Amino acid sequence: MKIISSVEDLRDQLRGQLRTAFVPTMGNLHEGHLSLMRLARRHGDPVVASIFVNRLQFGPNEDFDKYPRTFQADVEKLEKEGVYVLFAPTEKELYPEPQEFRVRPPDDLGNTLEGEFRPGFFGGVTTVVLKLFSCVQPRVAVFGKKDYQQLMIIRNMSRQFALPTEIIAAETYRAHDGLALSSRNSYLSAEERVEAPMLYRILNEVADEVRSGHLDTFELEKKAMAKLAGRGWKPDYVSIRRRSDLMPPCAGDCAHAEPLVVLAAAKLGITRLIDNLEI
């Protein structure tokens, strides 16, 4: 595996490649990330991964400096997966001057759910992803469904900018007890790790209620949040949305089997977990 830190060297290395498959990450890799690499290989060749902790997507109350950096361990994992190039730029390389030009998602998609609780987050994500796409110029790029809203925003950005990059969605990779794999899981205490799968179980309960014909989505959301709170969680939201645009469904949507998704974010101790389930 070639480890490249300069944009110029990356472009030289990939020149003439027409089927590049790309997986952007912030490092601290786990099995969920590695499953994205395997999916990328099925859709293109060579496979390029990136590791870059993007300051632009960290809010004022989120500690950029404390984000776990496990570069050597990440390199070993990517080598075992047969990744061709790891692009690992420094901050100075990717942002050689202040990044004054930014991508701003539309308010109705970027300022709801995660965007409401993490203002500016999606602007930081879309800006760095567009810049990474410019560097790598992939034919396909793989993103996980665990970050459902992020996936939709990036897919819409790619379409509206007519980027020559197809966005591939990867199913959420889960532990045996249903917990979605996340770098944040390492912050959970032993007791919290036992409790953490409850978030996914509650999503399943909500989904079952919707499938059984329960049309009052507000009541279902309120009940789910109360159950989490009763178990010591601090929920930000449990929300049933249309898959097509992440807008709240109307009664007709539920009655006519509009494809839906239920999304949740909640703190367990100091660890904020997110998850979702398509209905």
mmCIF file of C-alpha atoms in Angstrom:
data_model
loop_
_atom_site.group_PDB
_atom_site.id
_atom_site.type_symbol
_atom_site.label_atom_id
_atom_site.label_comp_id
_atom_site.label_asym_id
_atom_site.label_seq_id
_atom_site.Cartn_x
_atom_site.Cartn_y
_atom_site.Cartn_z
ATOM 1 C CA MET A 1 0.000 0.000 0.000
ATOM 2 C CA LYS A 2 1.301 3.420 -0.928
ATOM 3 C CA ILE A 3 0.927 6.140 1.718
ATOM 4 C CA ILE A 4 0.698 9.556 0.086
ATOM 5 C CA SER A 5 0.410 12.890 1.854
ATOM 6 C CA SER A 6 0.619 15.385 -1.010
ATOM 7 C CA VAL A 7 -2.192 16.239 -3.420
ATOM 8 C CA GLU A 8 0.259 16.490 -6.311
ATOM 9 C CA ASP A 9 1.743 13.052 -5.608
ATOM 10 C CA LEU A 10 -1.727 11.551 -5.259
ATOM 11 C CA ARG A 11 -2.787 12.869 -8.658
ATOM 12 C CA ASP A 12 0.422 11.576 -10.226
ATOM 13 C CA GLN A 13 -0.167 8.144 -8.712
ATOM 14 C CA LEU A 14 -3.792 7.937 -9.871
ATOM 15 C CA ARG A 15 -3.375 9.532 -13.287
ATOM 16 C CA GLY A 16 -5.128 7.451 -15.936
ATOM 17 C CA GLN A 17 -7.176 5.443 -13.431
ATOM 18 C CA LEU A 18 -10.808 5.446 -14.567
ATOM 19 C CA ARG A 19 -12.399 3.086 -12.001
ATOM 20 C CA THR A 20 -11.050 4.383 -8.698
ATOM 21 C CA ALA A 21 -13.180 3.508 -5.666
ATOM 22 C CA PHE A 22 -12.777 5.845 -2.696
ATOM 23 C CA VAL A 23 -13.517 5.538 1.018
ATOM 24 C CA PRO A 24 -12.933 8.721 3.058
ATOM 25 C CA THR A 25 -12.399 8.287 6.804
ATOM 26 C CA MET A 26 -11.119 10.167 9.839
ATOM 27 C CA GLY A 27 -9.128 7.139 10.977
ATOM 28 C CA ASN A 28 -9.469 5.166 14.214
ATOM 29 C CA LEU A 29 -10.656 2.362 11.959
ATOM 30 C CA HIS A 30 -12.867 -0.530 13.034
ATOM 31 C CA GLU A 31 -14.554 -3.426 11.263
ATOM 32 C CA GLY A 32 -17.307 -1.153 9.967
ATOM 33 C CA HIS A 33 -14.751 0.932 8.070
ATOM 34 C CA LEU A 34 -13.091 -2.192 6.704
ATOM 35 C CA SER A 35 -16.426 -3.445 5.390
ATOM 36 C CA LEU A 36 -16.599 -0.210 3.356
ATOM 37 C CA MET A 37 -13.227 -1.058 1.799
ATOM 38 C CA ARG A 38 -14.517 -4.487 0.764
ATOM 39 C CA LEU A 39 -17.647 -2.980 -0.763
ATOM 40 C CA ALA A 40 -15.527 -0.412 -2.607
ATOM 41 C CA ARG A 41 -13.480 -3.202 -4.170
ATOM 42 C CA ARG A 42 -16.638 -4.748 -5.601
ATOM 43 C CA HIS A 43 -17.443 -1.485 -7.374
ATOM 44 C CA GLY A 44 -14.063 -0.298 -8.603
ATOM 45 C CA ASP A 45 -10.319 -0.678 -8.781
ATOM 46 C CA PRO A 46 -7.994 0.553 -7.350
ATOM 47 C CA VAL A 47 -9.328 1.209 -3.851
ATOM 48 C CA VAL A 48 -8.186 4.472 -2.283
ATOM 49 C CA ALA A 49 -8.807 5.338 1.375
ATOM 50 C CA SER A 50 -8.145 8.610 3.117
ATOM 51 C CA ILE A 51 -7.471 9.470 6.734
ATOM 52 C CA PHE A 52 -7.975 13.093 7.664
ATOM 53 C CA VAL A 53 -9.412 14.529 10.870
ATOM 54 C CA ASN A 54 -11.381 17.454 9.499
ATOM 55 C CA ARG A 55 -11.360 20.475 11.775
ATOM 56 C CA LEU A 56 -14.165 22.156 9.803
ATOM 57 C CA GLN A 57 -16.800 19.714 11.045
ATOM 58 C CA PHE A 58 -15.993 20.085 14.748
ATOM 59 C CA GLY A 59 -18.170 22.491 16.701
ATOM 60 C CA PRO A 60 -16.953 24.799 19.481
ATOM 61 C CA ASN A 61 -17.933 22.264 22.153
ATOM 62 C CA GLU A 62 -16.372 19.290 20.335
ATOM 63 C CA ASP A 63 -12.703 18.671 21.068
ATOM 64 C CA PHE A 64 -10.839 18.319 17.769
ATOM 65 C CA ASP A 65 -7.575 17.645 19.563
ATOM 66 C CA LYS A 66 -8.964 14.710 21.548
ATOM 67 C CA TYR A 67 -10.304 12.820 18.530
ATOM 68 C CA PRO A 68 -8.553 9.408 18.660
ATOM 69 C CA ARG A 69 -5.697 9.091 16.179
ATOM 70 C CA THR A 70 -4.440 5.541 15.629
ATOM 71 C CA PHE A 71 -2.528 5.942 12.387
ATOM 72 C CA GLN A 72 -0.129 2.991 12.563
ATOM 73 C CA ALA A 73 -2.870 0.544 13.549
ATOM 74 C CA ASP A 74 -5.052 1.964 10.761
ATOM 75 C CA VAL A 75 -2.276 1.447 8.207
ATOM 76 C CA GLU A 76 -1.926 -2.204 9.208
ATOM 77 C CA LYS A 77 -5.672 -2.795 8.842
ATOM 78 C CA LEU A 78 -5.827 -1.136 5.422
ATOM 79 C CA GLU A 79 -2.832 -3.118 4.189
ATOM 80 C CA LYS A 80 -4.595 -6.364 5.141
ATOM 81 C CA GLU A 81 -7.614 -5.237 3.104
ATOM 82 C CA GLY A 82 -5.463 -4.677 0.034
ATOM 83 C CA VAL A 83 -6.061 -0.934 -0.217
ATOM 84 C CA TYR A 84 -3.903 0.472 -3.026
ATOM 85 C CA VAL A 85 -3.370 4.032 -1.796
ATOM 86 C CA LEU A 86 -3.867 5.689 1.569
ATOM 87 C CA PHE A 87 -4.156 9.444 1.186
ATOM 88 C CA ALA A 88 -3.159 10.959 4.526
ATOM 89 C CA PRO A 89 -2.665 14.697 4.049
ATOM 90 C CA THR A 90 -1.654 17.081 6.775
ATOM 91 C CA GLU A 91 -3.987 19.930 7.599
ATOM 92 C CA LYS A 92 -1.573 22.322 5.908
ATOM 93 C CA GLU A 93 -1.621 20.221 2.744
ATOM 94 C CA LEU A 94 -5.391 20.002 2.431
ATOM 95 C CA TYR A 95 -6.032 23.549 3.671
ATOM 96 C CA PRO A 96 -2.918 25.496 2.587
ATOM 97 C CA GLU A 97 -4.890 28.703 3.060
ATOM 98 C CA PRO A 98 -8.045 29.490 5.063
ATOM 99 C CA GLN A 99 -10.929 27.559 3.518
ATOM 100 C CA GLU A 100 -13.137 30.580 2.867
ATOM 101 C CA PHE A 101 -15.132 28.879 0.103
ATOM 102 C CA ARG A 102 -17.540 26.431 1.739
ATOM 103 C CA VAL A 103 -20.313 24.099 0.647
ATOM 104 C CA ARG A 104 -23.564 24.817 2.464
ATOM 105 C CA PRO A 105 -26.293 22.171 2.384
ATOM 106 C CA PRO A 106 -29.878 23.426 2.045
ATOM 107 C CA ASP A 107 -31.364 24.429 5.384
ATOM 108 C CA ASP A 108 -34.254 21.947 5.270
ATOM 109 C CA LEU A 109 -31.779 19.071 5.088
ATOM 110 C CA GLY A 110 -28.642 20.447 6.722
ATOM 111 C CA ASN A 111 -30.181 22.137 9.772
ATOM 112 C CA THR A 112 -32.481 19.358 10.952
ATOM 113 C CA LEU A 113 -31.751 16.275 13.084
ATOM 114 C CA GLU A 114 -27.926 16.154 13.398
ATOM 115 C CA GLY A 115 -27.667 19.640 11.901
ATOM 116 C CA GLU A 116 -29.864 21.055 14.666
ATOM 117 C CA PHE A 117 -27.673 19.648 17.429
ATOM 118 C CA ARG A 118 -24.339 20.137 15.637
ATOM 119 C CA PRO A 119 -24.598 23.506 13.858
ATOM 120 C CA GLY A 120 -22.211 23.812 10.931
ATOM 121 C CA PHE A 121 -21.346 20.110 10.995
ATOM 122 C CA PHE A 122 -22.644 19.265 7.546
ATOM 123 C CA GLY A 123 -21.067 22.337 5.992
ATOM 124 C CA GLY A 124 -17.726 21.067 7.248
ATOM 125 C CA VAL A 125 -18.419 17.548 5.981
ATOM 126 C CA THR A 126 -19.547 18.564 2.506
ATOM 127 C CA THR A 127 -16.658 20.996 2.077
ATOM 128 C CA VAL A 128 -14.003 18.404 2.900
ATOM 129 C CA VAL A 129 -15.712 15.666 0.883
ATOM 130 C CA LEU A 130 -15.907 17.886 -2.193
ATOM 131 C CA LYS A 131 -12.229 18.742 -1.750
ATOM 132 C CA LEU A 132 -11.256 15.089 -1.324
ATOM 133 C CA PHE A 133 -13.263 14.174 -4.419
ATOM 134 C CA SER A 134 -11.322 16.837 -6.306
ATOM 135 C CA CYS A 135 -8.052 15.302 -5.133
ATOM 136 C CA VAL A 136 -8.919 11.630 -5.734
ATOM 137 C CA GLN A 137 -11.370 12.025 -8.651
ATOM 138 C CA PRO A 138 -13.062 8.683 -7.932
ATOM 139 C CA ARG A 139 -15.620 6.946 -10.107
ATOM 140 C CA VAL A 140 -17.386 5.654 -6.984
ATOM 141 C CA ALA A 141 -17.256 6.583 -3.299
ATOM 142 C CA VAL A 142 -18.601 4.505 -0.407
ATOM 143 C CA PHE A 143 -20.375 5.909 2.657
ATOM 144 C CA GLY A 144 -22.109 4.019 5.459
ATOM 145 C CA LYS A 145 -25.824 4.165 6.173
ATOM 146 C CA LYS A 146 -25.112 4.596 9.882
ATOM 147 C CA ASP A 147 -24.585 8.277 9.107
ATOM 148 C CA TYR A 148 -27.864 8.338 7.193
ATOM 149 C CA GLN A 149 -28.309 12.084 6.932
ATOM 150 C CA GLN A 150 -24.695 12.569 5.910
ATOM 151 C CA LEU A 151 -25.107 9.949 3.175
ATOM 152 C CA MET A 152 -28.170 11.728 1.791
ATOM 153 C CA ILE A 153 -26.510 15.143 1.864
ATOM 154 C CA ILE A 154 -23.388 13.898 0.080
ATOM 155 C CA ARG A 155 -25.469 12.040 -2.499
ATOM 156 C CA ASN A 156 -27.515 15.174 -3.197
ATOM 157 C CA MET A 157 -24.383 17.328 -3.379
ATOM 158 C CA SER A 158 -22.785 14.952 -5.854
ATOM 159 C CA ARG A 159 -25.893 14.972 -8.038
ATOM 160 C CA GLN A 160 -26.469 18.729 -7.977
ATOM 161 C CA PHE A 161 -22.828 19.519 -8.785
ATOM 162 C CA ALA A 162 -22.883 16.898 -11.560
ATOM 163 C CA LEU A 163 -19.838 15.206 -10.032
ATOM 164 C CA PRO A 164 -18.637 12.125 -11.952
ATOM 165 C CA THR A 165 -18.726 10.105 -8.724
ATOM 166 C CA GLU A 166 -21.397 7.537 -7.901
ATOM 167 C CA ILE A 167 -22.228 7.374 -4.191
ATOM 168 C CA ILE A 168 -22.538 3.811 -2.904
ATOM 169 C CA ALA A 169 -24.412 3.202 0.363
ATOM 170 C CA ALA A 170 -23.107 0.511 2.710
ATOM 171 C CA GLU A 171 -25.365 -1.166 5.255
ATOM 172 C CA THR A 172 -24.639 -0.413 8.902
ATOM 173 C CA TYR A 173 -22.144 -2.859 10.373
ATOM 174 C CA ARG A 174 -23.303 -4.101 13.780
ATOM 175 C CA ALA A 175 -21.882 -6.025 16.694
ATOM 176 C CA HIS A 176 -23.504 -9.343 17.601
ATOM 177 C CA ASP A 177 -25.899 -7.556 19.985
ATOM 178 C CA GLY A 178 -27.030 -5.003 17.411
ATOM 179 C CA LEU A 179 -24.911 -2.009 18.415
ATOM 180 C CA ALA A 180 -23.792 -0.052 15.370
ATOM 181 C CA LEU A 181 -20.006 -0.001 15.186
ATOM 182 C CA SER A 182 -18.587 3.462 15.801
ATOM 183 C CA SER A 183 -15.278 4.944 16.866
ATOM 184 C CA ARG A 184 -17.185 6.489 19.757
ATOM 185 C CA ASN A 185 -18.025 3.076 21.214
ATOM 186 C CA SER A 186 -14.545 2.970 22.734
ATOM 187 C CA TYR A 187 -15.608 5.732 25.129
ATOM 188 C CA LEU A 188 -18.314 3.513 26.678
ATOM 189 C CA SER A 189 -17.715 2.009 30.095
ATOM 190 C CA ALA A 190 -18.315 -1.739 30.522
ATOM 191 C CA GLU A 191 -21.777 -1.083 31.975
ATOM 192 C CA GLU A 192 -22.634 1.415 29.241
ATOM 193 C CA ARG A 193 -21.529 -1.051 26.563
ATOM 194 C CA VAL A 194 -24.108 -3.524 27.890
ATOM 195 C CA GLU A 195 -26.817 -0.847 27.767
ATOM 196 C CA ALA A 196 -25.832 0.671 24.402
ATOM 197 C CA PRO A 197 -27.707 -1.833 22.144
ATOM 198 C CA MET A 198 -30.963 -0.543 23.670
ATOM 199 C CA LEU A 199 -30.865 2.301 21.149
ATOM 200 C CA TYR A 200 -31.177 -0.152 18.253
ATOM 201 C CA ARG A 201 -33.839 -2.177 20.079
ATOM 202 C CA ILE A 202 -35.953 0.937 20.525
ATOM 203 C CA LEU A 203 -35.594 1.761 16.828
ATOM 204 C CA ASN A 204 -36.904 -1.718 16.068
ATOM 205 C CA GLU A 205 -39.840 -1.205 18.418
ATOM 206 C CA VAL A 206 -40.756 2.041 16.673
ATOM 207 C CA ALA A 207 -40.439 0.397 13.261
ATOM 208 C CA ASP A 208 -42.660 -2.494 14.338
ATOM 209 C CA GLU A 209 -45.322 -0.044 15.531
ATOM 210 C CA VAL A 210 -45.298 1.768 12.184
ATOM 211 C CA ARG A 211 -45.496 -1.493 10.235
ATOM 212 C CA SER A 212 -48.449 -2.591 12.355
ATOM 213 C CA GLY A 213 -50.392 0.520 11.323
ATOM 214 C CA HIS A 214 -49.673 2.977 14.143
ATOM 215 C CA LEU A 215 -49.898 6.302 12.280
ATOM 216 C CA ASP A 216 -49.284 8.789 15.108
ATOM 217 C CA THR A 217 -45.559 9.273 14.561
ATOM 218 C CA PHE A 218 -45.294 12.058 17.128
ATOM 219 C CA GLU A 219 -46.641 9.742 19.848
ATOM 220 C CA LEU A 220 -44.213 6.995 18.844
ATOM 221 C CA GLU A 221 -41.270 9.392 18.931
ATOM 222 C CA LYS A 222 -42.281 10.800 22.309
ATOM 223 C CA LYS A 223 -42.728 7.320 23.773
ATOM 224 C CA ALA A 224 -39.309 6.173 22.490
ATOM 225 C CA MET A 225 -37.528 9.222 23.904
ATOM 226 C CA ALA A 226 -39.233 8.741 27.265
ATOM 227 C CA LYS A 227 -38.125 5.120 27.371
ATOM 228 C CA LEU A 228 -34.520 6.098 26.680
ATOM 229 C CA ALA A 229 -34.636 8.842 29.298
ATOM 230 C CA GLY A 230 -36.079 6.401 31.809
ATOM 231 C CA ARG A 231 -33.031 4.205 31.346
ATOM 232 C CA GLY A 232 -30.597 7.044 31.981
ATOM 233 C CA TRP A 233 -29.993 8.188 28.404
ATOM 234 C CA LYS A 234 -30.147 11.846 27.314
ATOM 235 C CA PRO A 235 -31.908 11.668 23.958
ATOM 236 C CA ASP A 236 -31.541 14.460 21.404
ATOM 237 C CA TYR A 237 -34.123 13.001 19.074
ATOM 238 C CA VAL A 238 -35.955 9.923 17.925
ATOM 239 C CA SER A 239 -37.552 10.891 14.646
ATOM 240 C CA ILE A 240 -39.512 9.135 11.922
ATOM 241 C CA ARG A 241 -38.787 10.645 8.505
ATOM 242 C CA ARG A 242 -39.372 9.968 4.836
ATOM 243 C CA ARG A 243 -36.370 8.275 3.251
ATOM 244 C CA SER A 244 -36.675 10.394 0.125
ATOM 245 C CA ASP A 245 -36.007 13.796 1.720
ATOM 246 C CA LEU A 246 -35.855 13.300 5.530
ATOM 247 C CA MET A 247 -38.995 15.369 5.957
ATOM 248 C CA PRO A 248 -41.561 14.340 8.613
ATOM 249 C CA PRO A 249 -44.214 12.087 7.063
ATOM 250 C CA CYS A 250 -47.871 12.975 6.926
ATOM 251 C CA ALA A 251 -50.579 10.465 7.804
ATOM 252 C CA GLY A 252 -50.999 9.671 4.121
ATOM 253 C CA ASP A 253 -47.349 8.718 3.821
ATOM 254 C CA CYS A 254 -47.717 6.164 6.588
ATOM 255 C CA ALA A 255 -51.022 4.867 5.281
ATOM 256 C CA HIS A 256 -49.668 4.391 1.753
ATOM 257 C CA ALA A 257 -46.420 2.701 2.761
ATOM 258 C CA GLU A 258 -44.107 5.582 1.887
ATOM 259 C CA PRO A 259 -40.550 4.330 2.574
ATOM 260 C CA LEU A 260 -39.577 5.689 5.985
ATOM 261 C CA VAL A 261 -36.583 5.688 8.292
ATOM 262 C CA VAL A 262 -36.431 6.199 12.045
ATOM 263 C CA LEU A 263 -33.319 8.023 13.268
ATOM 264 C CA ALA A 264 -32.048 8.577 16.784
ATOM 265 C CA ALA A 265 -29.281 10.326 18.659
ATOM 266 C CA ALA A 266 -28.757 10.091 22.409
ATOM 267 C CA LYS A 267 -26.036 10.402 25.006
ATOM 268 C CA LEU A 268 -25.159 7.481 27.234
ATOM 269 C CA GLY A 269 -22.878 8.882 29.886
ATOM 270 C CA ILE A 270 -20.477 11.139 27.984
ATOM 271 C CA THR A 271 -20.827 9.216 24.706
ATOM 272 C CA ARG A 272 -23.220 10.430 22.022
ATOM 273 C CA LEU A 273 -24.484 7.585 19.837
ATOM 274 C CA ILE A 274 -26.488 7.775 16.624
ATOM 275 C CA ASP A 275 -28.348 5.056 14.769
ATOM 276 C CA ASN A 276 -31.185 4.546 12.317
ATOM 277 C CA LEU A 277 -33.403 1.872 10.836
ATOM 278 C CA GLU A 278 -35.217 1.875 7.518
ATOM 279 C CA ILE A 279 -38.894 0.952 7.710
#
